[in-house]
Coordinates of C-alpha atoms and ligand atoms in Angstrom, one line a residue:
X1 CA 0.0 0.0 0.0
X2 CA 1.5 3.5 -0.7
X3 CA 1.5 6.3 1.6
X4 CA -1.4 7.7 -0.4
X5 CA -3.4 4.9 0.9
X6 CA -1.8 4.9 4.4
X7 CA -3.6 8.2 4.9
X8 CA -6.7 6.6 4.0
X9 CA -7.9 4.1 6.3
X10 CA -11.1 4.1 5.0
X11 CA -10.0 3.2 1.5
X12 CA -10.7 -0.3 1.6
X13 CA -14.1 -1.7 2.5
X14 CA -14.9 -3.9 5.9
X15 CA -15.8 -7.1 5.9
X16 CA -19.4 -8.2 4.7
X17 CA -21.9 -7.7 7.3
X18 CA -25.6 -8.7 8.1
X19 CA -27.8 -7.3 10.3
X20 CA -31.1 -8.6 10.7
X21 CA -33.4 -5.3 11.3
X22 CA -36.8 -7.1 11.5
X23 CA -38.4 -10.5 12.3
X24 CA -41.2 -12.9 12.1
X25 CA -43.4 -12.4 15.6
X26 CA -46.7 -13.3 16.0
X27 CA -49.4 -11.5 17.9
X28 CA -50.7 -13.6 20.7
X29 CA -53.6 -11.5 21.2
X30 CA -55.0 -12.2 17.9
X31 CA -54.1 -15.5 17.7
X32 CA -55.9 -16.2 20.9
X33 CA -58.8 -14.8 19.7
X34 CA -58.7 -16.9 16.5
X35 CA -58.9 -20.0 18.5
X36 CA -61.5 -18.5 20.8
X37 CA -63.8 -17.4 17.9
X38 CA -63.1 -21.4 16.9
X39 CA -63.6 -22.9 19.5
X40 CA -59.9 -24.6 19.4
X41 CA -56.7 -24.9 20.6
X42 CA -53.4 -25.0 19.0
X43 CA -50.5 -27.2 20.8
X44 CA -47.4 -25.3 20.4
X45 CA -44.1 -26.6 19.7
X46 CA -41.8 -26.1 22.7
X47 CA -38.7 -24.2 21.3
X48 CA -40.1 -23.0 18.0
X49 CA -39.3 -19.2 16.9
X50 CA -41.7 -17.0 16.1
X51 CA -41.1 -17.5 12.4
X52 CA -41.3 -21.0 12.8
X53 CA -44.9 -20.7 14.5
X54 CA -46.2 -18.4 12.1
X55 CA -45.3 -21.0 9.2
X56 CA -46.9 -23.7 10.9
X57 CA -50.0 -21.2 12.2
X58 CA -49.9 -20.5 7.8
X59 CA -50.0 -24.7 7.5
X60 CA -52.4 -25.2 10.3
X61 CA -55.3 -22.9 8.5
X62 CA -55.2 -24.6 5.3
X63 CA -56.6 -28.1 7.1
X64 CA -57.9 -26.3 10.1
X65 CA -55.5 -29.1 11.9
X66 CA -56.1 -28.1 15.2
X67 CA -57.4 -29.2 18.7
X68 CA -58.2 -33.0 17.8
X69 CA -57.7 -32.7 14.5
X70 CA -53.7 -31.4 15.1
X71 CA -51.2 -34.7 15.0
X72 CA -48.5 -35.3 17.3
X73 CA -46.0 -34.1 14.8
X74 CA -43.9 -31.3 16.2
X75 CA -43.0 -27.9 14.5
X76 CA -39.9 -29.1 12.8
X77 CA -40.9 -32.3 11.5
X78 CA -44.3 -29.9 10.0
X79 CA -42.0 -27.8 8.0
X80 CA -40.1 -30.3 7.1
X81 CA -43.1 -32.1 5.7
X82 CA -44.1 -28.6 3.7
X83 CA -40.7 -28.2 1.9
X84 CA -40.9 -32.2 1.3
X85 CA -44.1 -31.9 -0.3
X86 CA -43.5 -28.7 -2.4
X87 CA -46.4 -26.7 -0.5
X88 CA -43.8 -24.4 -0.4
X89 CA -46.0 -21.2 -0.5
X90 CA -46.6 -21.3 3.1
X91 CA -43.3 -20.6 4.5
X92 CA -43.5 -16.9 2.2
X93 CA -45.9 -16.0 5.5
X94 CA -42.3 -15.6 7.4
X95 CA -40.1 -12.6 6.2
X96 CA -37.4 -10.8 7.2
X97 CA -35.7 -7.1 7.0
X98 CA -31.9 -7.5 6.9
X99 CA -29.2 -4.7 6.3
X100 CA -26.0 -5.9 4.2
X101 CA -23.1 -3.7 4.2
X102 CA -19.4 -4.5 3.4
X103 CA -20.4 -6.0 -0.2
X104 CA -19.3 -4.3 -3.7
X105 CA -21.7 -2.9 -6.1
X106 CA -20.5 -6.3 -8.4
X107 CA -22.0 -8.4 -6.1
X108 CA -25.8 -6.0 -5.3
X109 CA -26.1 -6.3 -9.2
X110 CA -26.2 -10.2 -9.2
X111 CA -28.3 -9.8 -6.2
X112 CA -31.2 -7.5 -7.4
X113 CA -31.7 -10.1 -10.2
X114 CA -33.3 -12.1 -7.5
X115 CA -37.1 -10.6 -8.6
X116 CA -39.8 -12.4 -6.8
X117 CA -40.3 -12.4 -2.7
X118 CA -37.2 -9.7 -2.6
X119 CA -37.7 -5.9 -2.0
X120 CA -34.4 -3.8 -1.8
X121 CA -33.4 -0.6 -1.2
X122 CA -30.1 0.6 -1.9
X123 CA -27.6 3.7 -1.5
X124 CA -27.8 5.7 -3.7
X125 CA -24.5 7.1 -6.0
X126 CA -27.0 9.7 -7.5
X127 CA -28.1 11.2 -4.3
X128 CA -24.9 10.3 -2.1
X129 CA -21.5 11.6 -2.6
X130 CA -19.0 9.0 -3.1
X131 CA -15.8 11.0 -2.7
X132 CA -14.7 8.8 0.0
X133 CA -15.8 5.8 -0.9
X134 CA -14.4 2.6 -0.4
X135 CA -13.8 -0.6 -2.1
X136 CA -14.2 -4.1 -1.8
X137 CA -11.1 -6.7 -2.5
X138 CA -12.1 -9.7 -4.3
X139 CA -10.5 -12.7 -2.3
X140 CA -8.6 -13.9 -4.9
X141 CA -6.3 -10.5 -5.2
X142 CA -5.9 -10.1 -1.2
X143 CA -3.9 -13.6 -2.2
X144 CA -1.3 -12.1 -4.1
X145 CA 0.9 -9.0 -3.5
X146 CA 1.5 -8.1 -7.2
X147 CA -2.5 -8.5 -7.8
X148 CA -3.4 -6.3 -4.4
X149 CA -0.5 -3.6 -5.8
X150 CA -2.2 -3.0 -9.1
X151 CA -5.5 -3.3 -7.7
X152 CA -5.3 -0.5 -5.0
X153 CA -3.5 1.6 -7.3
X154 CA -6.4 1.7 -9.9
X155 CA -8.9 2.2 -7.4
X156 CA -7.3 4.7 -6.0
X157 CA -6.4 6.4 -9.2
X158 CA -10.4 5.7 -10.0
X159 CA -11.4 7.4 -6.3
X160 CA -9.4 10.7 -7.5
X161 CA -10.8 10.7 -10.6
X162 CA -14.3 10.7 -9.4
X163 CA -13.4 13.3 -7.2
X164 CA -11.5 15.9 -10.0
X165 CA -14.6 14.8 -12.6
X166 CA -17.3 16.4 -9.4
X167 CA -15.1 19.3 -8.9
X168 CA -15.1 20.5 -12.4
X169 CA -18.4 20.0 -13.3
X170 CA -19.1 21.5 -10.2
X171 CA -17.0 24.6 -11.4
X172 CA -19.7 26.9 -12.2
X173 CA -21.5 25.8 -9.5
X174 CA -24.2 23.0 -9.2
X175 CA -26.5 24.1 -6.5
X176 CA -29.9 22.4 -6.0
X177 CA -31.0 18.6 -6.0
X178 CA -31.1 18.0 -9.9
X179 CA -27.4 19.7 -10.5
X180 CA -26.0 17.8 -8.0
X181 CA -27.7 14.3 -9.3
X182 CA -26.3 15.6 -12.8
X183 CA -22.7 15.7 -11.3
X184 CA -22.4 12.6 -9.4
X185 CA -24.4 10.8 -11.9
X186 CA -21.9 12.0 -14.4
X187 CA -18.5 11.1 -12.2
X188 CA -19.8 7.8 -10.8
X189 CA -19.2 6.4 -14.5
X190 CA -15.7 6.2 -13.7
X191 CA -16.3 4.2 -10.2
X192 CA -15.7 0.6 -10.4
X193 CA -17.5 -2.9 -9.7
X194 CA -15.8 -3.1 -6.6
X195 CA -17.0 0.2 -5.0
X196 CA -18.7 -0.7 -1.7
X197 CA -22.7 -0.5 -1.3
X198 CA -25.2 -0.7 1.5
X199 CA -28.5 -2.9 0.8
X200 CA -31.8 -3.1 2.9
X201 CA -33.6 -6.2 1.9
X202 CA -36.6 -7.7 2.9
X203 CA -36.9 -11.4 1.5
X204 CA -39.6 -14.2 2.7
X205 CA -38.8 -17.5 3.6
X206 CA -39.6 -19.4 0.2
X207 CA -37.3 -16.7 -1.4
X208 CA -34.4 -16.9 0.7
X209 CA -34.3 -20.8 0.5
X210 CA -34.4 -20.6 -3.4
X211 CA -31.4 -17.8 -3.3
X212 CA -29.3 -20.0 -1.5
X213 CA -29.8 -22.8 -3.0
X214 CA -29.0 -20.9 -6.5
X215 CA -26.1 -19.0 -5.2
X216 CA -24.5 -20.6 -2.2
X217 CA -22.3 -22.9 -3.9
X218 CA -21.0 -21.0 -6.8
X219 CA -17.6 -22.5 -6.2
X220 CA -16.1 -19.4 -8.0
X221 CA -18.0 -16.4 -6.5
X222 CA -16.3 -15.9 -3.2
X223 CA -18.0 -12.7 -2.7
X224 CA -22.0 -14.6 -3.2
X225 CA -20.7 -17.6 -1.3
X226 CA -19.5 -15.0 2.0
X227 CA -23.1 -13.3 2.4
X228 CA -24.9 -16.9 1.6
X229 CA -23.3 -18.1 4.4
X230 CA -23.5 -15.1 6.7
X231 CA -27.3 -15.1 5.7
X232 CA -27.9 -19.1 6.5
X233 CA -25.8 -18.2 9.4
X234 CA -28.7 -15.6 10.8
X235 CA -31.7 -18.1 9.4
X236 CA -30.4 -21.5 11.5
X237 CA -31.2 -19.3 14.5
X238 CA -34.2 -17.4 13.4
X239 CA -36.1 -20.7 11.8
X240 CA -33.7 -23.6 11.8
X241 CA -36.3 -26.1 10.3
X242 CA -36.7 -23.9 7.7
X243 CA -33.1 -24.3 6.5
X244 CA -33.0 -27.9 7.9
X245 CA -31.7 -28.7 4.5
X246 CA -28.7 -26.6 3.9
X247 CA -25.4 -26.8 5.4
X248 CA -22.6 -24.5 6.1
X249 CA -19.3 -26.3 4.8
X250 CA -15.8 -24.8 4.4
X251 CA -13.8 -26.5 1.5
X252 CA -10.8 -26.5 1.1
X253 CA -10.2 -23.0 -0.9
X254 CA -10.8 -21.8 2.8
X255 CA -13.9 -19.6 2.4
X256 CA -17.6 -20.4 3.0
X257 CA -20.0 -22.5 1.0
X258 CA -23.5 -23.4 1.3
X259 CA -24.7 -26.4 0.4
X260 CA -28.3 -27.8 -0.3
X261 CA -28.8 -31.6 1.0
X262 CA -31.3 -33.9 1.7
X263 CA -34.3 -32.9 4.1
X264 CA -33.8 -34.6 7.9
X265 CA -35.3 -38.0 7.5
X266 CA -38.6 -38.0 9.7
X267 CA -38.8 -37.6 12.9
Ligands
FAD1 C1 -24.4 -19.6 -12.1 C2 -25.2 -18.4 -12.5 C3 -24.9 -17.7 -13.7 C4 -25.6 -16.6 -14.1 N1 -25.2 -16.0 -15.3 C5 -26.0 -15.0 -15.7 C6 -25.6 -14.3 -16.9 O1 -24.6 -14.6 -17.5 N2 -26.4 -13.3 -17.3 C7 -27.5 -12.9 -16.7 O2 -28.2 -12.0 -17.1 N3 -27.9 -13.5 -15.5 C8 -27.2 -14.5 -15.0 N4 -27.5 -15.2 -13.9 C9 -28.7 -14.7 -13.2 C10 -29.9 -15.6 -13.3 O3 -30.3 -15.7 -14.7 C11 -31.1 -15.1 -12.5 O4 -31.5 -13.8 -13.0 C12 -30.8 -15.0 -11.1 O5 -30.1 -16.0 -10.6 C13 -32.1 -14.9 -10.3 O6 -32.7 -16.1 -10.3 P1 -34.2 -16.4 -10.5 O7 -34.7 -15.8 -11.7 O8 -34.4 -17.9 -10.3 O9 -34.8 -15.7 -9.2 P2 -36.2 -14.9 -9.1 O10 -36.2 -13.7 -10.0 O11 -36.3 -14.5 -7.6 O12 -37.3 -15.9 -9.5 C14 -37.6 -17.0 -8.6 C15 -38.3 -18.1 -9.4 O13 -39.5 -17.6 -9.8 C16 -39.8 -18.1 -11.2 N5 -39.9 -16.9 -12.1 C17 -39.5 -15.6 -11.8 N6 -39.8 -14.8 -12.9 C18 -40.4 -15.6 -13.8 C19 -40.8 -15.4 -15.1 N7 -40.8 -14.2 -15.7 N8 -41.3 -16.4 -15.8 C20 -41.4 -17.7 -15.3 N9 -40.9 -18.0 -14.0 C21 -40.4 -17.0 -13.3 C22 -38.7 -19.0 -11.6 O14 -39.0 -20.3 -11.1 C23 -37.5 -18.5 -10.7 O15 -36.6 -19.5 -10.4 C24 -26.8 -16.2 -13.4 C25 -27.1 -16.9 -12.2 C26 -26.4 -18.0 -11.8 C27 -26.8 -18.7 -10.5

């Protein structure tokens, strides 16, 4: 790293991170007063989350399985029996809000492709200024010192450039919402693939399960394969029997993987 980039120790981006902002919780209130208005009861799974209940609850309604009718299967081996059987709509009822940061703007373009039970929201390089923005190292170049050399001399050579483009066509002064959208809209054309982005995304259960199994094991996307795992990571504790079939492995290249399997066999 050159001095340049000594005195900037924001330059490169952190590591991927996940934060799960909001979660599956059902209302007991209302519940109750389902069962009341039935005249029935509902034998709840000791240890289920609250997404895990809900999915069931979701199940449950479309037999009206409950009070003599509700078998002594538990909450796990019910899901289990959903994803077996393909009724695979059900477990959409359980969603999630997570915040992903740390992840280059490479990676959010393969991820917005994923169109149906996704909703994202992204930072924005129209509205925000990215004069100090930083940058995310593929794996592969943090492996060799010649690779890293070049690499964080481009981007930093692409950072300044963004930064002189803004400042002359900011020259005669671009004052108000739409001039400054102009300007950065014009100088982020020189920003890379690698330059770091923020994501909010709110994905349901049915969604998430299909992203990983699409993208978790892409042997050669390290990036995809780090916030697969972080994100089965979050879902074994929020609604393990919902992920019952995936597994978090760590081959030999070092880095993360996530692999689909076989379902549990029954309980
Ligand atoms: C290994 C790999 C390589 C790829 N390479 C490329 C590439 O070179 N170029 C490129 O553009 N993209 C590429 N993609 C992206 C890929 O084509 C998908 O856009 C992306 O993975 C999202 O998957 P999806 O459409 O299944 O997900 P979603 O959009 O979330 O859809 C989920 C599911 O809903 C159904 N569905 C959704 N929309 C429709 C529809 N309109 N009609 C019928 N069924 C629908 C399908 O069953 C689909 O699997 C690649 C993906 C992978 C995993």
């Amino acid at each position: 790293m050159t001095a340049a980039h000594g005195s900037r120790p924001n330059f490169l981006a952190a590591d991927p991170a996940l934060y799960v902002l909001a979660r599956p919780s059902l209302d007991a209130a209302e519940l109750s007063a389902f069962l009341q208005a039935e005249a029935s009861q509902w034998r709840r799974s000791a240890g289920a989350t609250p997404a895990e209940d809900l999915i069931e609850l979701a199940g449950r309604i479309c037999y009206m399985s409950f009070g003599p009718l509700q078998s002594p299967r538990g909450n796990a081996e019910y899901i289990r029996r959903l994803i077996e059987q393909e009724h695979e709509s059900v477990l959409e009822h359980a969603s999630w809000t997570f915040l992903l940061t740390g992840v280059s703007r490479a990676f959010s373009h393969q991820m917005v492709r994923h169109r149906v039970g996704f909703s994202f929201s992204q930072l924005s390089q129209q509205y925000h200024d990215e004069a100090g923005t930083e940058f995310v190292m593929p794996q592969e170049i943090k492996a060799s010192a010649e690779a890293r050399r070049l690499w964080l001399q481009l981007m930093e050579q692409l950072r300044d450039g963004y930064e002189s483009i803004s400042r002359e066509l900011s020259r005669n002064g671009a004052r108000g919402k739409e001039s400054l959208r102009a300007v950065r809209s014009a100088a982020r054309s020189v920003l890379p693939n690698a330059t770091q982005t923020k994501l909010v995304f709110s994905a349901n259960g049915r969604a998430l399960r299909h992203f990983l199994a699409t993208r978790g094991a892409i042997v050669g996307d390290l990036e995809m394969r780090k916030v697969s795992a972080l994100i089965l990571t979050r879902l074994k504790s929020e609604a393990p029997a919902l992920v019952s079939d995936f597994e978090l492995l760590t081959p030999e290249d070092g880095q993360p993987l996530v692999k689909q399997t076989s379902l549990p066999p029954p309980a």
